[in-house]
Amino acid sequence: MSVRVSFIKNYSKNKKLLVVLLDDSLKLYGDILSIDKKSKGIISRAIRNKSFAGKNKETLSFLTLNITNVVEIILYGIGSSANLDEDKIERIGGNLFSIIPDKIKNMAITLKSFKSLNVSDVDFAIHLAQGFCLRSYSFNKYKSKSKPKFVSDLQSLEVIVDNPNVVKNKYVALNALKDGVFLTRNLVSEPPNILNPITLSKEVLKLRNEGIEVQVLNLTQIKKLKMGALIGVAQGSNNEPRLVTMRWRANKKSKSKPDICFVGKGVTFDTGGISIKQSNGMEDMKYDMAGAGVVIGLMKALAKRKAKVDVCAVVGLVENMPSGKAQRPSDVVTSFSGHTIEVINTDAEGRLVLADAVSYGIKKFNPKKLIDLATLTGAVIVTLGNKRAGLFSNDDDLANNISYAGEKTGEKLWRLPVGPEYDEDIKSEIADMKNVGSGRGAGSTAGAKFIQQFVSDIPWAHIDIAGVTWSKSNSDLFPSGATAFGVRMLNSYVKKFLEKTKK
Ligand code: BES
Ligand code: ZN
Ligand code: ZN
């Protein structure tokens, strides 16, 4: 469940908790100044007596003895209020959530007392609330006993602002984005006995309610289309694969090409297949569908906020299992595009799924650009750890624009090479290509190089999210677990570079 946010002019009476943001100038304004005066300096005295300096993340809480209709006040420091931007403000909101005592059910935060130097009051309010909500996520549906300790009781947040109606209007789009992020986190968190290709495809069908066109291809249809690469991965599993396409267009009558196609790797569990993984850590492979999860959440966000774009998407949903029917290392398969592939390692399955999903997306929709997302390689974790995702692209403009959106949202990328100097890495003796590199390192590039074979020549970017999609520790904007890395970054990319703005 997520926190209900409302924006109002004056807090409703008898709030348990009022949060007051203070920067390191410690200046009290408006509302807070008058509370302070009326209460004989309850706030200024607390600041002085406890040497509160307003440093980032500094907190000071005290009981008010009902002087101001609130039981408790928390002063929350944000450091310098110069050079704030959307990302910084969201992180302040997220960190603020993390210090709210678990038992609090409802609270207020006043922004009337706060002046940011380079961000408007409206933007400050919506991004603060957004960060707070993003951090408040929890996935606890499988806890059968009493509520787990780490889940907060907080149900509602009142944000006190000067112009609530303007703020509310502008918050609608961010709330839609949050819904998309939470959908992605929910999907990625589901265990693989619940979320398989079929159940995941049913989740996507629900997006029809948002005005998204959804089509699900079943095994018979996939076979008819001769998607040999995707089928090869799926054939070891008792759970049938699905290929799902989506389209969101603001103008349903538009006859032009989609602005972009998003493609996601949706391996609902990756055992490695016959090239089986070691058991230690294999449980992590439930999140091997995160590329698809991000694409699905992103589509929901775009539709919910009625983005003025024409966007299509494809997710390839399979389970990679070993069995008597599973594909073998050295099998040769023929992809939807007609290219033949020697399967050297059945654990390099994501690129096989993407090969068919990417070429199908291009054939069906003829998009202007294409971005694929995948938890593709362990090698990208060696290269970039869990701070940045790997970016590979055949187009500098596209790469620069996505990178910009990454810096803006804090979902950062780092570009890695995929040039012709790596062509020979995936050459095969027997087929058009093989599904792994030649053991000379650059494992993530080999994966990208492979996908590139299916992209024709439109601007394309591949984002390897293996290291960033799941976090073992809490962060400013998410608790440990599924991060939904990519949804906010790509939403921002669409907004800045693809949306037709009203003229
Ligand atoms: N799903 C994995 C990649 C992965 C590893 C994602 C760790 C998240 C965390 C992928 O299918 C895989 O197994 N890749 C192999 C490729 C290799 C066989 C060329 C890898 O990275 O080891
Ligand atoms: Zn694998
Ligand atoms: Zn995988």
Short mmCIF file of C-alpha atoms and ligand atoms in Angstrom, two decimals:
data_model
loop_
_atom_site.label_atom_id
_atom_site.label_comp_id
_atom_site.label_asym_id
_atom_site.label_seq_id
_atom_site.Cartn_x
_atom_site.Cartn_y
_atom_site.Cartn_z
CA MET A 1 0.00 0.00 0.00
CA SER A 2 1.25 3.45 -0.64
CA VAL A 3 0.94 6.67 1.27
CA ARG A 4 -2.00 8.90 0.31
CA VAL A 5 -0.76 12.40 -0.41
CA SER A 6 -2.88 15.51 -0.21
CA PHE A 7 -1.88 19.11 -0.72
CA ILE A 8 -3.69 21.62 1.47
CA LYS A 9 -3.37 25.17 2.66
CA ASN A 10 -3.55 24.60 6.40
CA TYR A 11 -3.03 21.34 8.20
CA SER A 12 -6.12 19.63 9.52
CA LYS A 13 -6.36 19.80 13.30
CA ASN A 14 -4.75 17.36 15.68
CA LYS A 15 -1.99 16.05 13.52
CA LYS A 16 0.27 13.70 15.43
CA LEU A 17 3.34 14.88 13.65
CA LEU A 18 4.39 18.01 11.82
CA VAL A 19 7.65 18.05 9.89
CA VAL A 20 9.41 21.35 9.35
CA LEU A 21 12.12 21.47 6.70
CA LEU A 22 14.99 23.79 7.46
CA ASP A 23 18.03 24.64 5.41
CA ASP A 24 21.33 25.55 6.97
CA SER A 25 20.45 29.25 7.12
CA LEU A 26 17.97 28.21 9.87
CA LYS A 27 15.68 31.02 8.88
CA LEU A 28 12.05 30.64 9.93
CA TYR A 29 9.38 31.98 7.61
CA GLY A 30 5.61 32.45 7.43
CA ASP A 31 3.69 29.70 9.17
CA ILE A 32 6.53 28.43 11.23
CA LEU A 33 7.59 31.85 12.28
CA SER A 34 4.10 32.51 13.63
CA ILE A 35 3.92 29.14 15.40
CA ASP A 36 7.27 29.97 16.92
CA LYS A 37 6.13 33.39 18.06
CA LYS A 38 2.81 32.16 19.46
CA SER A 39 4.53 29.40 21.38
CA LYS A 40 7.19 31.58 22.95
CA GLY A 41 9.91 30.37 20.62
CA ILE A 42 9.34 26.62 20.84
CA ILE A 43 11.19 26.08 17.57
CA SER A 44 13.92 28.67 17.87
CA ARG A 45 14.66 27.58 21.41
CA ALA A 46 14.92 23.94 20.34
CA ILE A 47 17.32 24.93 17.57
CA ARG A 48 19.48 26.88 19.97
CA ASN A 49 19.44 24.44 22.88
CA LYS A 50 20.22 21.39 20.78
CA SER A 51 22.64 23.14 18.42
CA PHE A 52 20.57 22.08 15.41
CA ALA A 53 22.45 23.27 12.32
CA GLY A 54 20.11 22.27 9.46
CA LYS A 55 22.68 19.92 7.95
CA ASN A 56 21.44 17.46 5.35
CA LYS A 57 19.52 14.61 7.05
CA GLU A 58 19.88 16.18 10.52
CA THR A 59 16.77 15.69 12.63
CA LEU A 60 15.51 17.15 15.86
CA SER A 61 12.21 16.07 17.33
CA PHE A 62 10.33 17.38 20.32
CA LEU A 63 6.88 17.25 21.85
CA THR A 64 4.84 20.40 21.57
CA LEU A 65 2.48 19.88 24.52
CA ASN A 66 -0.38 20.63 22.15
CA ILE A 67 0.55 24.23 21.70
CA THR A 68 0.10 24.07 17.97
CA ASN A 69 -2.43 21.26 17.52
CA VAL A 70 0.39 18.88 16.79
CA VAL A 71 1.81 16.45 19.30
CA GLU A 72 5.29 16.28 17.90
CA ILE A 73 7.44 18.41 15.64
CA ILE A 74 10.40 17.09 13.70
CA LEU A 75 12.85 19.61 12.34
CA TYR A 76 14.47 18.10 9.29
CA GLY A 77 17.66 19.56 7.86
CA ILE A 78 18.33 19.69 4.15
CA GLY A 79 21.71 21.43 4.13
CA SER A 80 22.13 24.21 1.61
CA SER A 81 19.05 25.19 -0.37
CA ALA A 82 21.14 26.56 -3.22
CA ASN A 83 21.44 24.38 -6.34
CA LEU A 84 18.53 22.11 -5.57
CA ASP A 85 17.20 20.13 -8.50
CA GLU A 86 14.41 17.60 -8.98
CA ASP A 87 16.59 14.62 -8.17
CA LYS A 88 18.00 16.21 -5.01
CA ILE A 89 14.52 17.20 -3.82
CA GLU A 90 13.17 13.70 -4.40
CA ARG A 91 16.05 12.28 -2.40
CA ILE A 92 15.28 14.68 0.44
CA GLY A 93 11.67 13.42 0.36
CA GLY A 94 12.83 9.81 0.33
CA ASN A 95 15.23 10.24 3.21
CA LEU A 96 12.60 12.10 5.15
CA PHE A 97 10.27 9.10 4.86
CA SER A 98 12.97 6.84 6.26
CA ILE A 99 13.19 8.76 9.54
CA ILE A 100 9.46 8.87 10.27
CA PRO A 101 8.75 6.69 13.33
CA ASP A 102 7.00 3.43 12.31
CA LYS A 103 3.88 3.93 14.38
CA ILE A 104 2.84 7.29 12.94
CA LYS A 105 -0.39 6.91 10.93
CA ASN A 106 -0.75 10.39 9.51
CA MET A 107 1.47 13.41 9.39
CA ALA A 108 1.88 16.80 7.83
CA ILE A 109 4.82 18.61 6.40
CA THR A 110 4.75 22.31 5.95
CA LEU A 111 6.43 23.90 2.96
CA LYS A 112 4.97 27.31 3.59
CA SER A 113 7.95 27.91 5.77
CA PHE A 114 10.45 26.97 3.15
CA LYS A 115 11.95 28.95 0.28
CA SER A 116 14.04 27.18 -2.28
CA LEU A 117 16.33 29.46 -4.25
CA ASN A 118 16.26 27.97 -7.71
CA VAL A 119 13.19 25.72 -7.83
CA SER A 120 9.61 26.96 -7.76
CA ASP A 121 7.53 26.22 -4.67
CA VAL A 122 5.23 24.07 -6.79
CA ASP A 123 8.05 21.92 -8.17
CA PHE A 124 9.60 21.64 -4.74
CA ALA A 125 6.32 20.35 -3.28
CA ILE A 126 5.58 17.77 -5.97
CA HIS A 127 9.08 16.33 -6.07
CA LEU A 128 9.36 16.19 -2.30
CA ALA A 129 6.07 14.26 -2.16
CA GLN A 130 7.22 12.02 -5.01
CA GLY A 131 10.48 11.08 -3.28
CA PHE A 132 8.59 10.42 -0.06
CA CYS A 133 6.16 8.08 -1.84
CA LEU A 134 8.83 6.28 -3.85
CA ARG A 135 10.70 5.46 -0.65
CA SER A 136 7.52 4.34 1.14
CA TYR A 137 7.09 1.31 -1.15
CA SER A 138 6.97 -2.13 0.44
CA PHE A 139 6.24 -5.60 -0.91
CA ASN A 140 4.71 -7.58 1.93
CA LYS A 141 1.85 -9.49 0.38
CA TYR A 142 3.32 -12.86 1.33
CA LYS A 143 3.74 -12.02 5.03
CA SER A 144 0.88 -13.94 6.60
CA LYS A 145 1.51 -13.04 10.26
CA SER A 146 1.13 -9.65 11.83
CA LYS A 147 2.53 -6.71 9.96
CA PRO A 148 6.31 -6.99 9.58
CA LYS A 149 8.36 -4.60 11.68
CA PHE A 150 9.95 -2.75 8.79
CA VAL A 151 6.66 -1.67 7.27
CA SER A 152 5.53 1.74 8.37
CA ASP A 153 1.97 2.43 9.51
CA LEU A 154 1.88 5.69 7.64
CA GLN A 155 -1.29 6.08 5.62
CA SER A 156 -1.50 9.73 4.76
CA LEU A 157 0.72 12.71 4.23
CA GLU A 158 -0.56 16.25 4.17
CA VAL A 159 1.73 18.66 2.38
CA ILE A 160 0.97 22.22 3.37
CA VAL A 161 1.52 24.65 0.56
CA ASP A 162 0.42 28.13 -0.45
CA ASN A 163 -1.32 27.17 -3.68
CA PRO A 164 -2.65 23.61 -3.32
CA ASN A 165 -4.67 23.57 -6.54
CA VAL A 166 -1.73 24.40 -8.77
CA VAL A 167 0.39 21.82 -6.95
CA LYS A 168 -2.30 19.13 -7.24
CA ASN A 169 -2.60 19.63 -10.99
CA LYS A 170 1.09 19.34 -11.55
CA TYR A 171 1.35 16.32 -9.27
CA VAL A 172 -0.97 14.19 -11.43
CA ALA A 173 1.81 13.27 -13.87
CA LEU A 174 4.23 12.36 -11.09
CA ASN A 175 1.60 10.23 -9.42
CA ALA A 176 1.12 8.37 -12.70
CA LEU A 177 4.86 7.82 -12.87
CA LYS A 178 4.85 6.49 -9.32
CA ASP A 179 2.11 4.01 -10.26
CA GLY A 180 4.29 2.79 -13.13
CA VAL A 181 7.32 2.44 -10.84
CA PHE A 182 5.27 0.52 -8.28
CA LEU A 183 3.88 -1.81 -10.94
CA THR A 184 7.44 -2.61 -12.05
CA ARG A 185 8.58 -3.19 -8.47
CA ASN A 186 5.59 -5.44 -7.78
CA LEU A 187 6.22 -7.55 -10.88
CA VAL A 188 9.95 -7.87 -10.25
CA SER A 189 9.36 -8.82 -6.59
CA GLU A 190 6.90 -11.64 -7.37
CA PRO A 191 8.32 -15.14 -6.91
CA PRO A 192 8.67 -17.24 -10.06
CA ASN A 193 6.14 -19.89 -8.99
CA ILE A 194 3.53 -17.13 -9.15
CA LEU A 195 4.90 -15.02 -11.99
CA ASN A 196 5.55 -17.11 -15.11
CA PRO A 197 5.20 -16.09 -18.76
CA ILE A 198 1.47 -16.75 -18.75
CA THR A 199 0.60 -14.98 -15.51
CA LEU A 200 2.87 -12.08 -16.46
CA SER A 201 1.14 -11.74 -19.82
CA LYS A 202 -2.18 -11.54 -17.95
CA GLU A 203 -0.82 -8.67 -15.89
CA VAL A 204 0.01 -6.83 -19.09
CA LEU A 205 -3.51 -7.37 -20.39
CA LYS A 206 -4.78 -5.33 -17.44
CA LEU A 207 -3.14 -2.30 -19.04
CA ARG A 208 -5.97 -2.23 -21.55
CA ASN A 209 -7.84 -0.42 -18.79
CA GLU A 210 -5.37 2.44 -19.19
CA GLY A 211 -6.02 2.75 -22.93
CA ILE A 212 -2.99 0.71 -23.98
CA GLU A 213 -3.44 -1.65 -26.93
CA VAL A 214 -2.16 -5.09 -25.84
CA GLN A 215 -1.69 -8.26 -27.87
CA VAL A 216 -0.54 -11.58 -26.46
CA LEU A 217 0.94 -14.23 -28.74
CA ASN A 218 0.76 -17.82 -27.42
CA LEU A 219 3.07 -20.73 -28.22
CA THR A 220 1.17 -21.80 -31.34
CA GLN A 221 1.34 -18.29 -32.75
CA ILE A 222 5.01 -17.91 -31.79
CA LYS A 223 5.77 -21.21 -33.55
CA LYS A 224 3.86 -20.10 -36.62
CA LEU A 225 5.99 -16.95 -36.76
CA LYS A 226 9.09 -19.18 -36.59
CA MET A 227 10.70 -17.47 -33.61
CA GLY A 228 13.27 -20.23 -33.23
CA ALA A 229 15.55 -18.27 -30.88
CA LEU A 230 12.86 -17.53 -28.31
CA ILE A 231 11.33 -21.02 -28.60
CA GLY A 232 14.74 -22.63 -28.05
CA VAL A 233 15.01 -20.94 -24.65
CA ALA A 234 11.44 -21.76 -23.67
CA GLN A 235 11.37 -25.39 -24.71
CA GLY A 236 12.91 -26.80 -21.53
CA SER A 237 10.15 -25.41 -19.37
CA ASN A 238 6.64 -26.66 -18.67
CA ASN A 239 5.49 -23.04 -18.67
CA GLU A 240 4.73 -21.89 -22.19
CA PRO A 241 6.32 -18.67 -23.46
CA ARG A 242 4.38 -15.58 -24.44
CA LEU A 243 5.28 -12.62 -26.62
CA VAL A 244 3.39 -9.50 -25.68
CA THR A 245 3.13 -6.26 -27.62
CA MET A 246 1.81 -2.95 -26.35
CA ARG A 247 1.08 0.41 -27.91
CA TRP A 248 0.24 3.72 -26.35
CA ARG A 249 -0.67 6.54 -28.67
CA ALA A 250 -2.16 9.79 -27.57
CA ASN A 251 -3.84 10.04 -30.94
CA LYS A 252 -5.39 6.67 -31.82
CA LYS A 253 -6.07 7.73 -35.40
CA SER A 254 -2.48 8.67 -36.14
CA LYS A 255 -1.12 6.83 -39.17
CA SER A 256 2.54 7.73 -38.67
CA LYS A 257 5.30 5.47 -37.35
CA PRO A 258 5.66 5.02 -33.60
CA ASP A 259 8.25 7.42 -32.15
CA ILE A 260 9.99 4.58 -30.38
CA CYS A 261 9.76 0.90 -29.49
CA PHE A 262 10.78 -0.38 -26.04
CA VAL A 263 11.76 -4.03 -25.80
CA GLY A 264 12.26 -5.96 -22.57
CA LYS A 265 13.86 -9.28 -21.57
CA GLY A 266 11.27 -11.19 -19.58
CA VAL A 267 12.93 -14.37 -18.31
CA THR A 268 10.68 -15.15 -15.37
CA PHE A 269 13.35 -17.49 -14.01
CA ASP A 270 16.83 -18.16 -15.34
CA THR A 271 18.35 -21.43 -14.13
CA GLY A 272 20.87 -21.22 -16.96
CA GLY A 273 19.22 -24.21 -18.65
CA ILE A 274 21.57 -27.12 -19.45
CA SER A 275 24.51 -24.71 -18.87
CA ILE A 276 23.08 -24.61 -15.37
CA LYS A 277 24.03 -21.91 -12.89
CA GLN A 278 25.54 -22.70 -9.50
CA SER A 279 22.91 -22.90 -6.78
CA ASN A 280 24.48 -20.17 -4.65
CA GLY A 281 22.60 -16.99 -5.54
CA MET A 282 20.39 -18.63 -8.16
CA GLU A 283 17.34 -17.27 -6.32
CA ASP A 284 18.29 -13.84 -7.67
CA MET A 285 17.27 -15.01 -11.11
CA LYS A 286 13.61 -14.35 -10.37
CA TYR A 287 14.42 -10.76 -11.32
CA ASP A 288 15.65 -11.77 -14.77
CA MET A 289 12.36 -10.43 -16.12
CA ALA A 290 13.15 -6.89 -14.96
CA GLY A 291 13.71 -5.56 -18.49
CA ALA A 292 10.14 -6.55 -19.31
CA GLY A 293 9.01 -5.27 -15.89
CA VAL A 294 10.47 -1.85 -16.61
CA VAL A 295 8.90 -1.69 -20.07
CA ILE A 296 5.49 -2.64 -18.65
CA GLY A 297 5.68 -0.10 -15.80
CA LEU A 298 6.90 2.58 -18.19
CA MET A 299 3.98 1.98 -20.56
CA LYS A 300 1.57 2.25 -17.66
CA ALA A 301 3.13 5.53 -16.55
CA LEU A 302 3.03 7.02 -20.05
CA ALA A 303 -0.60 6.03 -20.57
CA LYS A 304 -1.70 7.19 -17.12
CA ARG A 305 -0.20 10.61 -17.64
CA LYS A 306 -1.52 10.67 -21.21
CA ALA A 307 1.90 11.38 -22.69
CA LYS A 308 1.71 12.96 -26.12
CA VAL A 309 3.65 10.27 -27.92
CA ASP A 310 3.21 7.17 -29.99
CA VAL A 311 5.12 4.41 -28.23
CA CYS A 312 5.10 0.68 -28.86
CA ALA A 313 6.67 -2.09 -26.82
CA VAL A 314 7.49 -5.79 -26.96
CA VAL A 315 8.29 -8.13 -24.08
CA GLY A 316 9.55 -11.66 -24.61
CA LEU A 317 8.39 -13.85 -21.73
CA VAL A 318 10.04 -17.23 -21.14
CA GLU A 319 11.35 -19.46 -18.38
CA ASN A 320 14.85 -20.93 -18.84
CA MET A 321 14.84 -24.47 -17.41
CA PRO A 322 16.90 -27.63 -17.85
CA SER A 323 14.95 -30.75 -18.82
CA GLY A 324 14.84 -33.58 -21.34
CA LYS A 325 13.30 -31.13 -23.77
CA ALA A 326 15.75 -28.28 -23.11
CA GLN A 327 18.05 -26.96 -25.79
CA ARG A 328 21.69 -28.06 -25.69
CA PRO A 329 24.95 -26.15 -25.99
CA SER A 330 25.85 -26.49 -29.71
CA ASP A 331 22.24 -26.50 -30.94
CA VAL A 332 21.66 -24.28 -33.98
CA VAL A 333 18.39 -22.32 -34.11
CA THR A 334 16.85 -20.08 -36.75
CA SER A 335 15.54 -16.75 -35.49
CA PHE A 336 12.41 -14.91 -36.64
CA SER A 337 14.65 -12.69 -38.78
CA GLY A 338 16.12 -15.70 -40.58
CA HIS A 339 19.59 -15.40 -39.03
CA THR A 340 20.93 -18.69 -37.68
CA ILE A 341 22.46 -18.90 -34.22
CA GLU A 342 24.78 -21.42 -32.62
CA VAL A 343 23.82 -21.73 -28.97
CA ILE A 344 27.16 -22.18 -27.20
CA ASN A 345 25.86 -21.47 -23.73
CA THR A 346 22.20 -21.91 -22.80
CA ASP A 347 22.69 -19.42 -19.96
CA ALA A 348 23.16 -16.62 -22.52
CA GLU A 349 19.41 -16.88 -23.14
CA GLY A 350 18.38 -13.24 -22.78
CA ARG A 351 19.92 -12.20 -26.07
CA LEU A 352 18.13 -15.10 -27.81
CA VAL A 353 14.79 -13.91 -26.49
CA LEU A 354 15.62 -10.31 -27.38
CA ALA A 355 16.73 -11.27 -30.89
CA ASP A 356 13.21 -12.37 -31.75
CA ALA A 357 11.45 -9.69 -29.68
CA VAL A 358 13.50 -6.90 -31.29
CA SER A 359 13.07 -8.08 -34.87
CA TYR A 360 9.37 -8.69 -34.32
CA GLY A 361 8.97 -5.17 -32.87
CA ILE A 362 10.67 -3.65 -35.91
CA LYS A 363 8.68 -5.77 -38.40
CA LYS A 364 5.31 -5.21 -36.76
CA PHE A 365 5.55 -1.53 -35.83
CA ASN A 366 8.31 -0.03 -38.00
CA PRO A 367 9.35 2.35 -35.16
CA LYS A 368 11.66 5.34 -35.61
CA LYS A 369 13.96 4.20 -32.79
CA LEU A 370 14.35 1.25 -30.46
CA ILE A 371 15.59 0.84 -26.89
CA ASP A 372 15.93 -2.55 -25.27
CA LEU A 373 16.38 -3.27 -21.57
CA ALA A 374 17.71 -6.46 -20.08
CA THR A 375 19.39 -8.02 -17.09
CA LEU A 376 21.74 -9.40 -19.70
CA THR A 377 25.20 -10.03 -18.28
CA GLY A 378 27.04 -10.63 -15.03
CA ALA A 379 29.95 -8.85 -16.74
CA VAL A 380 28.24 -5.46 -16.55
CA ILE A 381 28.18 -5.86 -12.75
CA VAL A 382 31.93 -6.43 -12.81
CA THR A 383 32.32 -3.26 -14.92
CA LEU A 384 29.90 -0.83 -13.27
CA GLY A 385 28.72 -2.40 -10.01
CA ASN A 386 25.29 -1.31 -8.87
CA LYS A 387 25.64 2.41 -9.48
CA ARG A 388 25.19 2.70 -13.22
CA ALA A 389 23.63 0.62 -15.98
CA GLY A 390 25.57 -0.19 -19.15
CA LEU A 391 24.53 1.70 -22.28
CA PHE A 392 25.34 0.53 -25.80
CA SER A 393 24.19 2.38 -28.88
CA ASN A 394 24.71 2.81 -32.60
CA ASP A 395 23.59 6.46 -32.41
CA ASP A 396 25.32 9.28 -30.51
CA ASP A 397 22.26 11.51 -30.26
CA LEU A 398 20.13 8.76 -28.79
CA ALA A 399 22.90 7.72 -26.41
CA ASN A 400 23.46 11.32 -25.28
CA ASN A 401 19.78 11.96 -24.77
CA ILE A 402 19.23 8.84 -22.68
CA SER A 403 22.37 9.60 -20.69
CA TYR A 404 21.05 13.09 -20.02
CA ALA A 405 17.76 11.66 -18.74
CA GLY A 406 19.77 9.30 -16.56
CA GLU A 407 21.72 12.12 -14.93
CA LYS A 408 18.52 14.11 -14.41
CA THR A 409 16.69 11.31 -12.63
CA GLY A 410 19.64 9.75 -10.83
CA GLU A 411 19.17 6.51 -12.81
CA LYS A 412 22.60 6.85 -14.35
CA LEU A 413 24.12 5.16 -17.36
CA TRP A 414 27.64 4.66 -18.65
CA ARG A 415 28.26 4.15 -22.32
CA LEU A 416 30.31 1.13 -23.35
CA PRO A 417 31.47 0.22 -26.86
CA VAL A 418 29.65 -1.87 -29.45
CA GLY A 419 31.59 -0.89 -32.58
CA PRO A 420 32.67 -3.03 -35.58
CA GLU A 421 35.96 -3.85 -33.85
CA TYR A 422 33.95 -6.37 -31.82
CA ASP A 423 32.20 -8.02 -34.80
CA GLU A 424 34.45 -11.06 -34.81
CA ASP A 425 33.70 -11.85 -31.17
CA ILE A 426 30.40 -13.52 -32.04
CA LYS A 427 31.44 -15.24 -35.28
CA SER A 428 30.47 -18.90 -35.45
CA GLU A 429 32.01 -21.75 -37.46
CA ILE A 430 28.68 -23.32 -38.19
CA ALA A 431 26.02 -20.57 -38.13
CA ASP A 432 25.63 -16.82 -38.79
CA MET A 433 26.64 -16.05 -35.22
CA LYS A 434 27.05 -17.61 -31.79
CA ASN A 435 25.38 -16.46 -28.60
CA VAL A 436 28.54 -15.77 -26.54
CA GLY A 437 31.77 -13.85 -27.06
CA SER A 438 35.09 -15.52 -27.77
CA GLY A 439 36.34 -15.61 -24.21
CA ARG A 440 38.46 -12.51 -24.64
CA GLY A 441 36.53 -10.44 -22.11
CA ALA A 442 34.07 -7.65 -22.99
CA GLY A 443 31.19 -9.98 -22.14
CA SER A 444 28.57 -7.21 -21.99
CA THR A 445 29.67 -5.88 -25.36
CA ALA A 446 29.33 -9.35 -26.87
CA GLY A 447 25.74 -9.43 -25.62
CA ALA A 448 25.03 -6.00 -27.10
CA LYS A 449 26.78 -6.93 -30.36
CA PHE A 450 24.53 -9.97 -30.66
CA ILE A 451 21.34 -7.94 -30.19
CA GLN A 452 22.59 -5.37 -32.70
CA GLN A 453 22.44 -8.03 -35.43
CA PHE A 454 18.64 -7.85 -35.20
CA VAL A 455 18.17 -4.10 -35.20
CA SER A 456 18.55 -3.21 -38.89
CA ASP A 457 19.84 0.36 -39.02
CA ILE A 458 17.47 2.47 -36.95
CA PRO A 459 18.87 4.34 -33.94
CA TRP A 460 19.09 1.74 -31.17
CA ALA A 461 20.21 1.59 -27.59
CA HIS A 462 20.65 -1.42 -25.34
CA ILE A 463 20.61 -0.91 -21.58
CA ASP A 464 22.09 -3.69 -19.45
CA ILE A 465 20.41 -3.37 -16.05
CA ALA A 466 21.79 -6.57 -14.46
CA GLY A 467 23.58 -4.63 -11.70
CA VAL A 468 21.01 -2.00 -10.86
CA THR A 469 17.64 -3.70 -10.91
CA TRP A 470 17.78 -5.25 -7.47
CA SER A 471 19.33 -3.70 -4.39
CA LYS A 472 20.41 -5.53 -1.27
CA SER A 473 20.26 -2.31 0.74
CA ASN A 474 17.94 0.66 1.15
CA SER A 475 18.55 3.71 -0.97
CA ASP A 476 17.23 7.28 -0.96
CA LEU A 477 14.30 6.42 -3.22
CA PHE A 478 13.64 2.75 -2.61
CA PRO A 479 13.80 0.17 0.14
CA SER A 480 15.97 -2.91 -0.52
CA GLY A 481 14.60 -5.09 -3.32
CA ALA A 482 13.31 -4.17 -6.75
CA THR A 483 14.41 -0.68 -7.80
CA ALA A 484 12.47 -0.29 -11.08
CA PHE A 485 15.64 1.35 -12.44
CA GLY A 486 14.85 2.67 -15.90
CA VAL A 487 11.20 3.66 -15.53
CA ARG A 488 11.92 7.17 -14.28
CA MET A 489 14.86 7.65 -16.62
CA LEU A 490 12.94 6.59 -19.74
CA ASN A 491 9.86 8.54 -18.71
CA SER A 492 12.08 11.59 -18.49
CA TYR A 493 13.65 10.79 -21.88
CA VAL A 494 10.22 10.51 -23.50
CA LYS A 495 9.06 13.72 -21.89
CA LYS A 496 12.06 15.78 -22.88
CA PHE A 497 12.93 14.37 -26.30
CA LEU A 498 9.86 12.72 -27.81
CA GLU A 499 6.71 14.38 -26.56
CA LYS A 500 4.91 16.79 -28.77
CA THR A 501 4.52 19.83 -26.62
CA LYS A 502 1.47 22.03 -27.01
CA LYS A 503 2.27 25.04 -29.10
N1 BES B 1 20.46 -13.34 -16.37
C1 BES B 1 21.84 -13.52 -16.55
C2 BES B 1 22.66 -12.27 -16.25
C3 BES B 1 22.62 -11.77 -14.83
C4 BES B 1 23.60 -12.13 -13.93
C5 BES B 1 21.63 -10.91 -14.43
C6 BES B 1 23.56 -11.64 -12.63
C7 BES B 1 21.60 -10.42 -13.14
C8 BES B 1 22.56 -10.78 -12.25
C9 BES B 1 22.14 -13.92 -18.00
O1 BES B 1 21.15 -14.65 -18.62
C10 BES B 1 23.36 -14.76 -17.97
O2 BES B 1 23.35 -15.78 -17.34
N2 BES B 1 24.40 -14.31 -18.64
C11 BES B 1 25.64 -15.01 -18.70
C12 BES B 1 26.18 -14.86 -20.08
C13 BES B 1 27.38 -15.74 -20.37
C14 BES B 1 26.99 -17.19 -20.35
C15 BES B 1 27.94 -15.38 -21.72
C16 BES B 1 26.59 -14.37 -17.68
O3 BES B 1 26.60 -13.16 -17.53
O4 BES B 1 27.31 -15.12 -17.03
ZN ZN B 2 21.28 -16.73 -18.26
ZN ZN B 3 19.20 -14.30 -17.93
#
